[in-house]
Amino acid sequence: MPLCAYRDVRMKTDDTVVENAFIREYLPTAPEGCVRVYLYGLMQCQSGTGPASLASFARTLHMEESEVEHAFSYWQKLGLLEIRKEGGFSVLYLSARNAMPVDETLYTQSSYNEHLQSIFSPRSLTAADLSTIYEWTDVFKIEQPAVILLIQYGRSKLADLEKATVSRQLRYIGKIALQWADEGIHTPEQANAWLVQQDQHAAGLTALLKHLGLHRAPTAAERKLYQSWLQQGFTPKAILLAADRTTTSRNPSLDTVGNVLLSLSSLGATSEDAIAHEQSERLCREALTALGLRQPTPNATQLHTYRAWVQQGYQHEHILLACELCNAQNHRTMRDVQDCLARWRAAGLTAGRAIRAYEASRQQDLAALSEMFRCMGLSKKPQEADLVLYQTWTQQWGLSHEVLLFASECSHGAVSPYRMCKRLIEQWHQSGVQNVAAARKAFSQQRSVPSPAKAPALQYAQRPVDSDEEHIDWF
């Protein structure tokens, strides 16, 4: 293989063709030796033959190796070729039409250039590419360490990076560089802060799409729309909160979220707190509807109560569940809902399934209490204190519902049936009664005990009341 070759092998030919761009732009001012080296190397590129080493290449031209190497360096600085030294000295020619004369000061910072080249490897940077990158510092005032961050970020956002040429990559990155210049990002510290913010925004947009049921990567148009909301003053959390209002939409999208945000913006509600406060009336209306009220428009007291629940940490879904359960039990006041929420919090319940199971068990206990009251001959409804007492009898003392029903039947007709029932149950518990048979035996023994004799002073004959005698009520 000859010393020189085209980087693009498709340019190879049997004839040596010199581009007019080389003759017109470079030949007039080039040193004579450099022209000889360039033309001979060009011939090697097009024919695929010729000396393969730098020494034999120099001997063919009757030049010193240092002169040939200097000539190649000269053309490399002008962007017409690339010198490769890995595995031996070799030269790759580029098209003269794509090369541009550049200031030689571009090559005074070799470590910076090498760093740039390593980023784009295996693609090579031309002098024109380097000139474009240097403009971001000279024109936009972006410091070189920040330029490195800029390039790395821009390349990470390019979808078809592997197929994109260096020129296309730089055009895309240049748009971001212009944005940085407009936003006053010049130092690496400012660049890092901007990059962190971009990551947060990207995470916020992804979370928003998932919230809407769209499990995919955001499009460029969606990223631009989301960015416009941020520029209006909405935070990612505020946007996510506003998206809750689109849950009733058949096909939720960023457009529907945008309509909600437009409405909120007109009301001056852009922060998370402002949006949460503004939507409390709608959520309170939902709760009142679940509670079964015919006119769910909240009044000032109901709205204040709902907001107090939210401030106490109750989730809207739990409030709705409490309203639904209270409605099913014909308890339709905010106080009923408050008691329900307080019970769940005291029991440490947060999951909907656990709450429903807890309420189902509670309703069973209330129904059992109501049955006991009917057996006592009472028409009262069980209260919370009655329920606590019943759960003590069944859960702590281990008495069956049948034993409690028998105690209720035994108390029927007493002056105070409920008090007598509680006294019987306490006595049976102390005696170790566990079933109805034992309770029946204990009750029979209690009834067989003779009543204490009346005091002599109470044993006197009472005059019967004459039906014709006028009766006077003294009290």
C-alpha positions in Angstrom: 0.0 0.0 0.0 1.4 3.4 -0.9 2.2 6.1 1.6 -0.8 8.2 0.5 -4.4 7.2 -0.1 -7.9 8.7 -0.2 -9.8 8.5 3.0 -12.8 7.7 0.8 -11.6 4.8 -1.4 -14.4 5.5 -3.9 -12.4 8.5 -5.1 -9.6 6.2 -6.5 -8.9 6.3 -10.3 -6.2 5.6 -12.8 -5.9 9.2 -13.7 -4.5 12.0 -11.6 -7.2 14.6 -11.4 -6.4 17.8 -9.6 -9.4 19.7 -8.3 -9.8 23.2 -9.5 -10.4 24.3 -5.9 -6.8 23.3 -5.1 -5.4 25.1 -8.1 -7.5 28.2 -7.5 -7.3 28.5 -3.7 -4.1 26.8 -2.6 -1.6 26.4 -5.3 -0.8 30.1 -5.9 0.5 30.7 -2.3 1.9 27.3 -1.5 5.7 26.7 -1.3 7.1 24.8 -4.3 8.2 21.8 -2.3 4.7 21.5 -0.7 3.1 21.5 -4.1 5.4 18.7 -5.3 4.6 16.6 -2.3 0.9 17.2 -2.6 0.7 16.3 -6.3 2.8 13.2 -5.9 0.7 12.0 -3.0 -2.4 12.8 -5.0 -1.1 10.5 -7.7 -0.6 7.7 -5.2 -4.2 8.2 -4.0 -5.7 7.9 -7.5 -3.5 5.1 -8.8 -3.0 3.1 -5.6 0.7 2.6 -6.4 4.0 4.2 -5.2 6.4 4.2 -2.3 5.0 3.1 1.0 7.4 4.7 3.4 8.2 8.3 4.2 11.9 7.7 3.3 11.3 6.1 -0.1 8.6 8.8 -0.8 11.3 11.5 -0.1 13.9 9.8 -2.2 11.5 9.6 -5.2 11.1 13.4 -5.0 14.7 14.0 -4.3 13.8 15.7 -1.0 14.7 15.2 2.7 12.3 13.3 4.9 11.9 16.4 7.1 11.0 18.5 4.1 8.3 16.0 3.0 6.9 15.7 6.6 6.8 19.5 6.8 4.9 19.7 3.5 2.3 17.2 4.7 1.9 19.2 8.0 1.4 22.3 5.9 -1.5 20.8 4.0 -2.9 19.2 7.1 -3.2 22.7 8.7 -5.1 23.8 5.6 -7.5 20.9 6.0 -6.5 19.0 2.8 -5.2 15.8 4.4 -4.7 14.0 7.7 -1.5 12.6 9.0 -1.7 9.2 10.8 1.3 7.9 12.8 -0.3 4.9 14.4 1.5 1.8 13.0 3.7 3.9 10.9 3.6 7.2 9.0 0.7 7.5 6.5 -1.4 10.2 4.9 -5.1 10.4 4.1 -6.2 12.9 1.5 -9.4 14.9 1.7 -11.4 16.9 -0.9 -10.0 20.4 -1.5 -13.5 21.6 -2.2 -14.5 20.9 1.5 -11.4 22.4 3.0 -11.2 26.0 4.1 -8.2 28.2 4.9 -8.0 28.5 8.6 -5.9 30.5 11.0 -2.9 28.6 12.2 -3.5 29.6 15.7 -6.1 26.8 15.7 -3.2 24.4 16.1 -1.5 26.1 19.0 -3.6 24.2 21.6 -2.8 20.7 20.7 -4.1 19.1 23.9 -7.5 20.8 23.4 -7.6 19.7 19.8 -6.7 16.1 20.8 -9.5 16.1 23.4 -12.0 17.3 20.8 -10.8 14.7 18.3 -11.1 11.9 20.9 -14.8 12.8 21.4 -15.6 12.4 17.7 -13.4 9.4 17.1 -13.3 7.4 14.9 -14.4 10.3 12.7 -11.8 12.9 12.1 -12.1 16.6 12.6 -11.1 18.9 9.8 -9.7 22.3 10.1 -13.1 23.7 9.2 -14.7 21.6 12.0 -12.1 23.0 14.5 -12.8 26.5 13.3 -16.5 26.0 13.9 -15.9 24.8 17.5 -13.5 27.6 18.2 -16.1 30.1 17.1 -18.3 29.0 20.1 -15.6 30.3 22.3 -14.6 33.4 20.3 -18.1 34.5 19.4 -20.4 33.1 22.1 -17.8 33.4 24.8 -18.3 29.8 26.0 -15.1 28.7 27.8 -13.3 25.7 26.4 -14.2 23.3 29.4 -17.8 24.3 28.9 -17.5 23.6 25.2 -16.5 20.1 26.0 -19.7 19.7 28.1 -21.7 21.3 25.3 -20.4 18.8 22.7 -20.9 15.8 24.9 -24.5 16.8 25.7 -25.4 17.6 22.0 -24.0 14.3 20.8 -26.0 12.4 23.5 -29.2 14.0 22.2 -28.7 13.2 18.5 -30.9 10.2 17.7 -28.8 8.9 14.8 -25.4 9.8 16.1 -23.7 6.8 14.4 -24.9 7.9 11.0 -24.5 11.6 11.4 -21.4 13.2 9.8 -19.3 15.5 11.9 -20.6 18.5 10.0 -24.2 17.6 10.8 -23.3 17.0 14.5 -21.7 20.4 14.7 -24.7 22.1 13.1 -27.0 20.5 15.8 -24.6 21.3 18.6 -24.3 24.9 17.3 -28.0 25.5 17.9 -27.5 24.5 21.5 -24.4 26.8 21.7 -26.6 29.7 20.5 -29.1 28.9 23.2 -26.4 28.9 25.8 -25.2 32.3 24.6 -28.7 33.7 24.8 -29.1 32.3 28.4 -25.7 33.6 29.5 -24.1 30.2 30.0 -20.3 30.6 29.6 -18.5 28.8 32.4 -18.3 25.1 33.1 -20.1 25.7 36.5 -23.0 27.3 34.6 -23.0 24.6 32.1 -23.2 21.8 34.7 -26.1 23.6 36.5 -27.9 23.8 33.1 -27.3 20.1 32.4 -28.7 19.1 35.8 -31.7 21.2 35.1 -32.2 19.5 31.8 -32.0 16.1 33.4 -34.7 17.2 35.9 -36.9 18.5 33.1 -36.5 15.3 31.1 -37.4 13.2 34.2 -40.5 15.5 34.7 -41.6 15.0 31.1 -41.2 11.3 31.3 -43.2 11.1 34.5 -45.9 13.3 32.9 -46.2 10.9 30.0 -46.5 7.9 32.3 -49.1 9.7 34.3 -51.1 10.1 31.2 -50.7 6.4 30.3 -48.2 7.1 27.5 -45.4 4.7 28.1 -42.9 5.9 25.4 -40.1 8.3 24.9 -41.2 12.0 24.3 -41.1 13.5 20.9 -39.1 16.6 19.9 -42.4 18.6 19.7 -43.4 17.4 23.2 -40.1 18.4 24.6 -40.5 21.8 23.1 -44.0 22.2 24.5 -42.9 21.0 27.9 -40.1 23.5 27.9 -42.5 26.3 27.0 -44.5 25.5 30.2 -41.4 25.6 32.3 -40.6 29.0 30.8 -44.1 30.2 31.8 -43.2 29.5 35.4 -44.7 26.1 36.0 -42.6 23.6 37.9 -42.5 19.9 36.9 -44.5 19.0 40.1 -47.0 21.8 39.3 -47.5 20.4 35.8 -48.0 16.9 37.1 -50.6 18.2 39.6 -52.4 20.0 36.8 -52.4 16.8 34.8 -54.7 15.2 37.4 -57.5 17.3 35.9 -57.2 15.4 32.6 -57.9 11.9 34.1 -61.6 12.1 33.0 -60.5 12.7 29.4 -61.0 9.7 27.0 -57.6 10.3 25.3 -55.4 12.4 27.6 -52.4 14.1 25.9 -50.1 16.9 26.4 -52.5 19.1 24.5 -55.2 18.5 27.1 -52.7 19.3 29.8 -51.7 22.5 28.0 -55.4 23.6 28.0 -55.5 23.1 31.8 -52.3 25.0 32.2 -53.6 27.8 30.1 -56.6 28.1 32.3 -54.4 28.0 35.4 -52.1 30.6 34.0 -55.0 33.0 33.4 -55.8 32.7 37.1 -52.2 33.3 38.1 -51.8 29.8 39.5 -48.5 28.5 38.4 -46.9 27.1 41.6 -47.7 23.7 43.1 -49.3 25.3 46.2 -51.4 27.7 44.1 -52.7 24.8 41.8 -53.4 22.6 44.8 -55.4 25.4 46.5 -57.2 26.3 43.3 -58.3 22.7 42.5 -59.6 22.0 46.1 -63.0 23.2 45.2 -63.3 20.7 42.3 -62.0 17.8 44.5 -64.4 18.8 47.3 -67.2 18.7 44.9 -66.2 15.2 43.9 -66.2 14.2 47.6 -69.7 15.7 48.2 -71.0 13.8 45.2 -69.5 10.5 46.5 -71.2 11.4 49.9 -74.6 11.4 48.1 -75.5 15.0 48.4 -77.9 16.3 45.8 -76.3 19.7 45.6 -72.5 19.0 45.6 -71.4 22.6 45.2 -69.4 23.1 48.4 -70.1 25.9 50.8 -67.5 27.8 52.7 -67.6 25.4 55.7 -67.4 22.3 53.6 -64.5 23.7 51.5 -62.7 24.7 54.7 -63.2 21.2 56.1 -61.9 19.5 52.9 -58.8 21.7 52.8 -58.2 20.9 56.5 -58.2 17.2 55.6 -55.7 17.7 52.9 -53.4 19.7 55.2 -53.7 16.9 57.8 -52.2 14.5 55.1 -55.3 12.7 54.0 -55.2 11.6 50.3 -58.0 12.5 48.0 -58.6 8.9 47.2 -59.1 8.1 50.9 -61.5 11.0 51.3 -63.5 9.7 48.4 -63.6 6.2 49.8 -64.7 7.5 53.2 -67.5 9.4 51.5 -68.6 6.4 49.5 -68.7 4.2 52.6 -70.6 6.8 54.7 -73.1 7.2 51.9 -73.7 3.5 51.8 -74.5 3.6 55.6 -76.8 6.7 55.2 -74.3 8.8 57.1 -74.0 11.9 55.0 -72.3 14.6 57.0 -68.8 15.9 57.0 -68.5 14.8 60.6 -69.3 11.2 59.6 -66.5 11.4 57.0 -64.1 12.9 59.6 -64.8 10.1 62.1 -64.2 7.6 59.3 -60.9 9.0 58.3 -59.8 9.3 62.0 -60.6 5.6 62.6 -58.5 4.5 59.6 -55.6 6.7 60.7 -55.8 5.3 64.3 -55.8 1.8 62.9 -52.8 2.6 60.6 -54.8 1.8 57.5 -53.6 3.3 54.1 -54.4 0.7 51.5 -57.9 0.7 49.9 -58.3 -3.1 50.2 -57.4 -3.1 53.9 -59.8 -0.2 54.6 -62.7 -2.0 52.9 -62.0 -5.2 54.9 -61.8 -3.1 58.1 -65.1 -1.4 57.3 -66.8 -4.7 56.4 -65.8 -6.3 59.7 -67.0 -3.2 61.5 -70.4 -3.4 59.8 -70.7 -7.0 60.8 -70.1 -6.1 64.4 -72.7 -3.3 64.3 -75.2 -5.7 62.8 -74.5 -8.1 65.6 -75.0 -5.4 68.2 -78.3 -4.4 66.6 -79.5 -8.0 66.9 -78.6 -8.0 70.6 -80.6 -4.8 71.1 -83.6 -6.4 69.4 -83.4 -9.4 71.7 -83.3 -7.0 74.7 -86.4 -5.3 73.4 -84.6 -2.1 72.6 -84.9 0.0 69.5 -81.8 2.1 70.0 -79.0 2.2 67.4 -75.5 1.0 68.4 -73.1 3.8 69.2 -69.3 3.9 69.0 -68.9 3.1 72.7 -71.2 0.1 72.3 -69.1 -1.2 69.4 -65.9 -0.9 71.4 -67.5 -2.9 74.2 -68.8 -5.6 71.8 -65.3 -5.9 70.3 -63.9 -6.4 73.8 -66.4 -9.2 74.5 -65.7 -11.0 71.3 -62.0 -10.2 70.5 -60.5 -9.9 74.0 -62.7 -12.1 76.1 -63.4 -14.7 73.4 -67.2 -14.9 73.9 -69.2 -16.1 71.0 -72.1 -14.1 69.5 -74.5 -16.9 70.6 -73.5 -16.4 74.2 -74.0 -12.6 73.9 -77.5 -13.2 72.3 -78.5 -15.4 75.2 -77.5 -12.7 77.6 -79.6 -10.3 75.6 -82.6 -12.6 75.7 -82.2 -13.1 79.5 -82.2 -9.3 79.9 -85.5 -8.8 78.0 -88.2 -7.2 80.2 -85.7 -6.0 82.8 -86.0 -2.4 84.1 -82.6 -1.7 82.3 -82.0 -4.5 79.8 -78.7 -3.2 78.5 -77.3 -2.7 82.0 -78.5 -6.2 83.0 -77.0 -7.7 79.8 -73.6 -6.2 80.5 -73.7 -7.4 84.1 -74.5 -11.0 83.0 -71.7 -11.0 80.4 -69.2 -9.7 83.0 -70.2 -12.4 85.5 -70.0 -15.1 82.9 -66.6 -14.0 81.8 -65.4 -14.0 85.4 -66.9 -17.5 85.9 -65.2 -18.8 82.7 -68.4 -19.3 80.7 -67.6 -20.0 77.1 -70.7 -21.5 75.5 -74.5 -21.2 75.7 -75.0 -24.3 77.8 -72.7 -23.0 80.5 -74.4 -19.6 80.3 -77.8 -21.2 80.6 -76.7 -23.1 83.7 -75.2 -20.0 85.3 -78.3 -18.0 84.6 -80.5 -20.7 86.2 -78.4 -20.7 89.3 -78.6 -17.0 89.5 -82.4 -17.1 89.3 -82.8 -19.8 92.0 -81.1 -17.6 94.6 -83.9 -16.3 96.9 -84.5 -12.5 96.9 -83.6 -10.8 100.2 -86.6 -10.2 102.6 -88.2 -6.8 102.5 -87.6 -4.5 105.5 -90.4 -4.6 108.1 -91.1 -1.0 107.6 -92.1 -1.7 104.0 -94.5 -4.5 104.9 -97.8 -2.6 105.4 -101.3 -2.8 104.0 -101.9 -0.3 101.2 -105.3 1.2 100.7 -106.7 0.5 97.3 -107.4 3.4 95.1 -111.2 4.1 94.6 -111.9 4.4 91.0 -114.5 7.1 91.8 -112.2 9.1 94.0 -110.6 12.1 92.4 -106.9 11.3 91.6 -104.4 14.1 92.1 -101.0 14.1 90.3 -98.5 15.8 92.7 -95.5 15.7 90.5 
